[in-house]
CSV table of C-alpha atoms in Angstrom, one decimal:
chain,number,residue,atom,x,y,z
A,1091,MET,CA,101.0,69.8,127.4
A,1092,SER,CA,101.8,66.5,125.7
A,1093,ASN,CA,105.2,67.5,124.5
A,1094,THR,CA,106.6,68.6,127.9
A,1095,ILE,CA,108.1,66.6,130.8
A,1096,ALA,CA,105.8,66.3,133.8
A,1097,ASP,CA,106.2,68.8,136.7
A,1098,ARG,CA,107.4,66.0,139.1
A,1099,VAL,CA,110.4,65.1,137.0
A,1100,TYR,CA,112.4,68.2,137.6
A,1101,ARG,CA,115.7,68.4,139.6
A,1102,ASP,CA,114.6,65.9,142.3
A,1103,LYS,CA,114.3,63.2,139.6
A,1104,TYR,CA,117.5,63.9,137.6
A,1105,ARG,CA,120.1,63.2,140.2
A,1106,SER,CA,122.6,61.7,137.8
A,1107,ALA,CA,124.5,63.8,135.2
A,1108,MET,CA,122.8,62.0,132.3
A,1109,LEU,CA,119.7,60.0,131.7
A,1110,ASP,CA,120.0,56.2,131.3
A,1111,LYS,CA,119.9,55.3,127.7
A,1112,ILE,CA,116.5,54.4,126.4
A,1113,LEU,CA,116.2,50.7,125.7
A,1114,ARG,CA,117.3,50.3,122.1
A,1115,ASN,CA,117.0,47.8,119.3
A,1116,ALA,CA,120.0,46.5,117.5
A,1117,LEU,CA,120.8,47.9,114.1
A,1118,VAL,CA,122.0,45.4,111.6
A,1119,THR,CA,121.6,46.6,108.0
A,1120,GLU,CA,125.1,48.2,107.8
A,1121,ALA,CA,126.6,44.8,108.5
A,1122,ILE,CA,124.8,43.1,105.6
A,1123,CYS,CA,124.5,45.9,103.0
A,1124,GLU,CA,126.7,48.3,101.2
A,1125,VAL,CA,126.1,51.9,102.2
A,1126,ASP,CA,126.4,55.0,100.1
A,1127,ARG,CA,126.4,58.3,101.9
A,1128,THR,CA,127.4,60.5,99.0
A,1129,ASP,CA,125.1,63.2,97.6
A,1130,ASN,CA,123.9,60.9,94.8
A,1131,LYS,CA,120.1,60.8,94.4
A,1132,ARG,CA,120.5,58.1,91.7
A,1133,ILE,CA,123.1,55.3,91.5
A,1134,GLN,CA,123.4,53.7,88.1
A,1135,ASN,CA,124.2,50.1,87.7
A,1136,PRO,CA,123.6,49.1,84.0
A,1137,TYR,CA,124.2,45.4,83.1
A,1138,GLY,CA,124.1,43.2,80.0
A,1139,SER,CA,122.5,39.9,79.4
A,1140,GLN,CA,124.4,36.8,80.3
A,1141,PRO,CA,126.3,35.2,77.4
A,1142,SER,CA,126.2,31.5,77.1
A,1143,ALA,CA,129.2,29.6,75.8
A,1144,SER,CA,128.8,26.4,73.8
A,1145,VAL,CA,131.0,23.3,73.2
A,1146,GLN,CA,131.2,22.1,69.6
A,1147,ALA,CA,133.3,20.0,67.3
A,1148,LEU,CA,136.3,21.6,65.7
A,1149,SER,CA,135.0,23.7,62.8
A,1150,GLY,CA,136.2,27.3,63.2
A,1151,HIS,CA,132.7,28.6,62.7
A,1152,TYR,CA,130.5,30.4,65.2
A,1153,VAL,CA,127.1,32.0,65.6
A,1154,VAL,CA,126.9,35.7,66.7
A,1155,ASP,CA,124.3,36.3,69.4
A,1156,ASP,CA,122.6,39.6,70.2
A,1157,PHE,CA,122.6,40.9,73.7
A,1158,THR,CA,120.6,43.4,75.7
A,1159,THR,CA,121.5,46.1,78.2
A,1160,THR,CA,119.4,47.0,81.2
A,1161,ASP,CA,119.8,50.4,82.8
A,1162,GLU,CA,119.2,49.6,86.5
A,1163,ALA,CA,119.4,52.3,89.1
A,1164,LEU,CA,118.9,53.0,92.8
A,1165,GLU,CA,116.6,56.0,93.5
A,1166,VAL,CA,116.5,58.0,96.7
A,1167,SER,CA,112.8,58.5,97.0
A,1168,ASP,CA,112.0,58.4,100.8
A,1169,GLU,CA,113.0,60.3,103.9
A,1170,VAL,CA,112.8,59.4,107.6
A,1171,ILE,CA,112.1,62.4,109.9
A,1172,VAL,CA,111.2,63.1,113.5
A,1173,ALA,CA,110.7,66.5,115.3
A,1174,GLU,CA,110.2,67.6,118.9
A,1175,HIS,CA,110.0,71.0,120.8
A,1176,VAL,CA,112.1,71.4,123.9
A,1177,PHE,CA,110.9,74.3,126.0
A,1178,ASP,CA,113.5,76.5,127.7
A,1179,PHE,CA,112.2,75.8,131.2
A,1180,GLU,CA,112.6,72.1,130.6
A,1181,ASP,CA,116.2,72.5,129.7
A,1182,VAL,CA,117.0,75.0,132.5
A,1183,LEU,CA,115.4,73.0,135.2
A,1184,SER,CA,117.0,69.7,134.3
A,1185,ASN,CA,120.3,68.5,135.7
A,1186,PHE,CA,121.5,67.2,132.4
A,1187,ASP,CA,121.9,68.4,128.8
A,1188,LEU,CA,118.3,67.9,127.5
A,1189,PHE,CA,119.0,69.2,124.0
A,1190,SER,CA,121.9,66.8,123.6
A,1191,ASN,CA,119.9,63.9,125.0
A,1192,ARG,CA,116.9,64.5,122.7
A,1193,THR,CA,119.1,65.0,119.6
A,1194,GLU,CA,120.8,61.7,120.3
A,1195,GLU,CA,117.6,59.8,120.9
A,1196,MET,CA,116.0,61.3,117.8
A,1197,ALA,CA,119.0,60.4,115.7
A,1198,TYR,CA,118.7,56.8,116.9
A,1199,SER,CA,115.0,56.8,116.1
A,1200,VAL,CA,115.7,57.8,112.5
A,1201,ALA,CA,118.5,55.2,112.3
A,1202,ASN,CA,116.3,52.5,113.7
A,1203,ARG,CA,113.5,53.3,111.2
A,1204,ILE,CA,116.0,53.2,108.3
A,1205,ASP,CA,117.1,49.8,109.6
A,1206,ARG,CA,113.6,48.5,109.5
A,1207,PHE,CA,113.0,50.1,106.0
A,1208,VAL,CA,116.1,48.3,104.6
A,1209,LEU,CA,115.3,44.9,106.1
A,1210,ASN,CA,111.8,44.8,104.8
A,1211,ASN,CA,112.9,45.9,101.4
A,1212,LEU,CA,115.6,43.2,101.4
A,1213,THR,CA,113.0,40.6,102.3
A,1214,GLU,CA,110.5,41.8,99.8
A,1215,ASP,CA,113.0,41.9,96.9
A,1216,GLY,CA,114.9,38.7,97.4
A,1217,THR,CA,113.8,36.1,94.7
A,1218,GLY,CA,115.1,33.1,96.6
A,1219,THR,CA,112.4,31.4,98.6
A,1220,TYR,CA,112.3,28.9,101.5
A,1221,SER,CA,109.5,27.6,103.8
A,1222,THR,CA,110.6,26.3,107.1
A,1223,PRO,CA,109.4,23.0,108.6
A,1224,VAL,CA,106.4,23.4,111.0
A,1225,GLY,CA,107.6,25.2,114.1
A,1226,GLY,CA,110.1,27.3,112.3
A,1227,PHE,CA,113.2,28.4,114.2
A,1228,THR,CA,111.5,27.9,117.6
A,1229,ASP,CA,111.7,24.1,117.3
A,1230,PRO,CA,115.3,23.1,118.0
A,1231,VAL,CA,114.9,20.0,115.8
A,1232,ASN,CA,114.5,22.2,112.8
A,1233,ILE,CA,117.6,24.4,113.1
A,1234,ASN,CA,120.2,22.2,111.4
A,1235,GLU,CA,117.8,21.3,108.6
A,1236,ILE,CA,116.9,25.0,108.0
A,1237,LEU,CA,120.5,26.2,108.0
A,1238,SER,CA,121.5,23.3,105.7
A,1239,ASN,CA,118.7,24.1,103.2
A,1240,LEU,CA,119.5,27.8,103.3
A,1241,LEU,CA,123.2,27.2,102.6
A,1242,SER,CA,122.2,25.0,99.6
A,1243,LYS,CA,120.3,28.0,98.1
A,1244,VAL,CA,123.4,30.1,97.6
A,1245,ALA,CA,126.2,27.5,97.4
A,1246,GLY,CA,128.3,27.5,94.2
A,1247,TYR,CA,127.9,31.3,93.6
A,1248,SER,CA,131.2,33.3,93.5
A,1249,ASP,CA,129.8,36.0,95.8
A,1250,VAL,CA,129.5,33.6,98.8
A,1251,TYR,CA,133.0,34.6,99.8
A,1252,LYS,CA,131.5,38.0,101.0
A,1253,GLY,CA,129.9,36.2,103.9
A,1254,LEU,CA,126.4,34.9,104.8
A,1255,PHE,CA,123.8,36.4,107.0
A,1256,LEU,CA,120.5,35.4,108.6
A,1257,VAL,CA,118.2,37.9,110.3
A,1258,ILE,CA,115.7,36.6,112.8
A,1259,GLU,CA,113.5,38.0,115.5
A,1260,ASN,CA,114.2,37.6,119.2
A,1261,THR,CA,111.4,35.1,119.6
A,1262,ASP,CA,113.2,32.7,117.2
A,1263,LEU,CA,116.1,32.4,119.5
A,1264,THR,CA,114.6,29.7,121.7
A,1265,GLY,CA,115.1,27.0,119.1
A,1266,PHE,CA,118.7,28.1,118.3
A,1267,ILE,CA,119.8,28.1,121.9
A,1268,GLU,CA,118.3,24.7,122.8
A,1269,SER,CA,119.7,23.2,119.5
A,1270,GLN,CA,123.2,24.6,120.2
A,1271,THR,CA,123.4,23.2,123.7
A,1272,LYS,CA,122.7,19.7,122.3
A,1273,ASN,CA,124.8,19.9,119.1
A,1274,GLY,CA,128.0,18.0,119.7
A,1275,PHE,CA,130.2,18.1,122.8
A,1276,SER,CA,132.6,21.1,122.0
A,1277,PHE,CA,129.8,23.1,120.3
A,1278,ALA,CA,127.3,22.5,123.2
A,1279,ASP,CA,130.0,23.2,125.8
A,1280,ALA,CA,130.8,26.6,124.2
A,1281,ALA,CA,127.1,27.4,124.0
A,1282,LEU,CA,126.5,26.4,127.6
A,1283,LYS,CA,129.4,28.5,128.9
A,1284,ASN,CA,129.2,31.5,126.6
A,1285,GLY,CA,125.5,31.6,125.6
A,1286,PHE,CA,124.1,32.0,122.0
A,1287,TYR,CA,126.7,31.3,119.3
A,1288,ASP,CA,126.0,33.7,116.5
A,1289,SER,CA,127.8,32.1,113.5
A,1290,PRO,CA,126.5,28.5,113.2
A,1291,MET,CA,127.6,26.8,110.0
A,1292,GLY,CA,129.5,30.0,109.0
A,1293,ILE,CA,126.3,32.0,108.9
A,1294,ASP,CA,126.3,35.3,110.8
A,1295,VAL,CA,123.0,35.4,112.7
A,1296,TYR,CA,121.6,38.9,113.6
A,1297,VAL,CA,118.7,39.3,116.0
A,1298,VAL,CA,116.1,42.1,115.8
A,1299,ARG,CA,113.1,42.7,117.9
A,1300,THR,CA,109.7,41.2,117.4
A,1301,GLY,CA,107.6,43.1,114.8
A,1302,THR,CA,110.5,44.2,112.6
A,1303,PHE,CA,109.2,42.0,109.8
A,1304,ALA,CA,105.7,43.2,109.3
A,1305,ASP,CA,102.8,43.9,106.9
A,1306,GLU,CA,103.0,47.7,106.6
A,1307,THR,CA,103.8,50.7,104.4
A,1308,LEU,CA,107.0,52.5,104.9
A,1309,GLY,CA,107.4,55.6,102.7
A,1310,THR,CA,106.6,54.7,99.1
A,1311,THR,CA,106.6,51.0,99.5
A,1312,SER,CA,104.2,48.4,101.1
A,1313,TYR,CA,105.4,45.2,102.6
A,1314,THR,CA,103.8,41.8,103.4
A,1315,ASN,CA,106.6,40.4,105.6
A,1316,ASP,CA,104.7,39.2,108.7
A,1317,GLU,CA,106.0,35.7,109.7
A,1318,HIS,CA,109.0,36.2,107.3
A,1319,ARG,CA,112.7,36.3,107.9
A,1320,VAL,CA,115.7,36.9,105.5
A,1321,PHE,CA,118.9,35.0,104.6
A,1322,GLY,CA,121.5,35.7,102.0
A,1323,VAL,CA,124.9,36.9,100.9
A,1324,LYS,CA,126.3,40.1,102.4
A,1325,ASN,CA,126.9,43.3,100.4
A,1326,VAL,CA,124.8,42.3,97.3
A,1327,ALA,CA,122.3,45.1,98.1
A,1328,THR,CA,123.0,48.8,98.6
A,1329,TYR,CA,121.2,51.4,100.5
A,1330,ALA,CA,121.8,55.1,100.0
A,1331,SER,CA,121.7,57.6,102.8
A,1332,PRO,CA,122.9,60.9,101.4
A,1333,ARG,CA,125.0,62.8,104.0
A,1334,GLY,CA,123.8,60.4,106.7
A,1335,ILE,CA,121.5,61.5,109.5
A,1336,ARG,CA,121.2,65.2,109.9
A,1337,TRP,CA,119.5,67.6,112.4
A,1338,ASP,CA,118.6,71.2,112.9
A,1339,GLU,CA,117.2,73.4,115.7
A,1340,LYS,CA,115.2,76.6,115.3
A,1341,SER,CA,113.3,79.1,117.3
A,1342,VAL,CA,109.5,79.0,117.0
A,1343,SER,CA,107.3,82.0,117.4
A,1344,GLY,CA,105.1,81.9,120.6
A,1345,LYS,CA,107.3,79.3,122.4
A,1346,THR,CA,110.4,79.4,124.4
A,1347,GLY,CA,113.2,77.0,123.8
A,1348,MET,CA,114.0,75.4,120.5
A,1349,GLU,CA,112.3,73.1,117.9
A,1350,VAL,CA,114.6,70.1,117.1
A,1351,VAL,CA,114.2,68.1,113.9
A,1352,CYS,CA,116.2,65.1,112.8
A,1353,TRP,CA,116.0,63.5,109.4
A,1354,GLY,CA,117.7,61.2,106.8
A,1355,TYR,CA,117.1,60.4,103.2
A,1356,ILE,CA,116.9,56.8,102.1
A,1357,GLY,CA,117.0,54.7,99.0
A,1358,PHE,CA,117.4,50.9,98.6
A,1359,LYS,CA,118.3,48.5,95.8
A,1360,LEU,CA,118.8,44.8,95.7
A,1361,TRP,CA,120.5,44.6,92.3
A,1362,ALA,CA,118.7,42.5,89.8
A,1363,THR,CA,121.8,40.4,89.0
A,1364,LYS,CA,122.0,39.4,92.7
A,1365,THR,CA,118.4,38.8,93.7
A,1366,ASP,CA,118.9,35.0,93.8
A,1367,LEU,CA,121.5,35.5,96.6
A,1368,VAL,CA,118.8,36.8,99.1
A,1369,VAL,CA,116.2,34.3,100.3
A,1370,ASP,CA,112.8,35.3,101.6
A,1371,ILE,CA,112.0,32.8,104.5
A,1372,THR,CA,108.4,32.0,105.3
A,1373,LEU,CA,107.8,30.6,108.8
A,1374,ASN,CA,105.4,27.6,109.2
């Protein structure tokens, strides 16, 4: 049976009180986006057109302009879900709390998929664009140039005070680390002693696993983000996860044990007035 643990992994295998944690990817979207966990299915954010002031000679006269209002909204239209069945004999013959372990791992699986969903949406919706020099982040010669160019994309906007982020994949780190160990005495000394410095030039760098940025369809949206990365200002995008991650267990006819299901609802919006503050990076 494909959904059971093999016979040989009973008590003799589970000598410890709890399984080692399964190797996990880092989750980063809550550090760079606003999160709404209320029961709202729709979050309204109407905005008006930008007025433009003029300078003129003293006259006391003025021209009245029209303005438009756009009714922008975040819609919760996708869900992330995973389900497993734990047979009673699997739970009884194991020296650890199997239901607790599976619930925890399933909750992480949902959270990880939400993270991927949000990062790909963020990359897809950002209207800022940048193409790296040949070699991308893996060439240490490029790092300072790339970071400088990215900073120039958002410099001068008031929202920059919220902080800056850059999300890369683990294979991009080679150029960062080699660059940091050569980048001035005190900087290089710190990198050599402590390893990767994650806030170069005031940019918080987050590292995700290879394949996070991909050409794929998640829920109702398709993405073309292979060989892309994302940079921008923190907290200018919102993702909604009503009531957070939830789970349930139920008896199933014809099977011992319990069926466990874990799910979360998800919606995302990079607000139209802030799209310039997120930069879609293309690797060369």
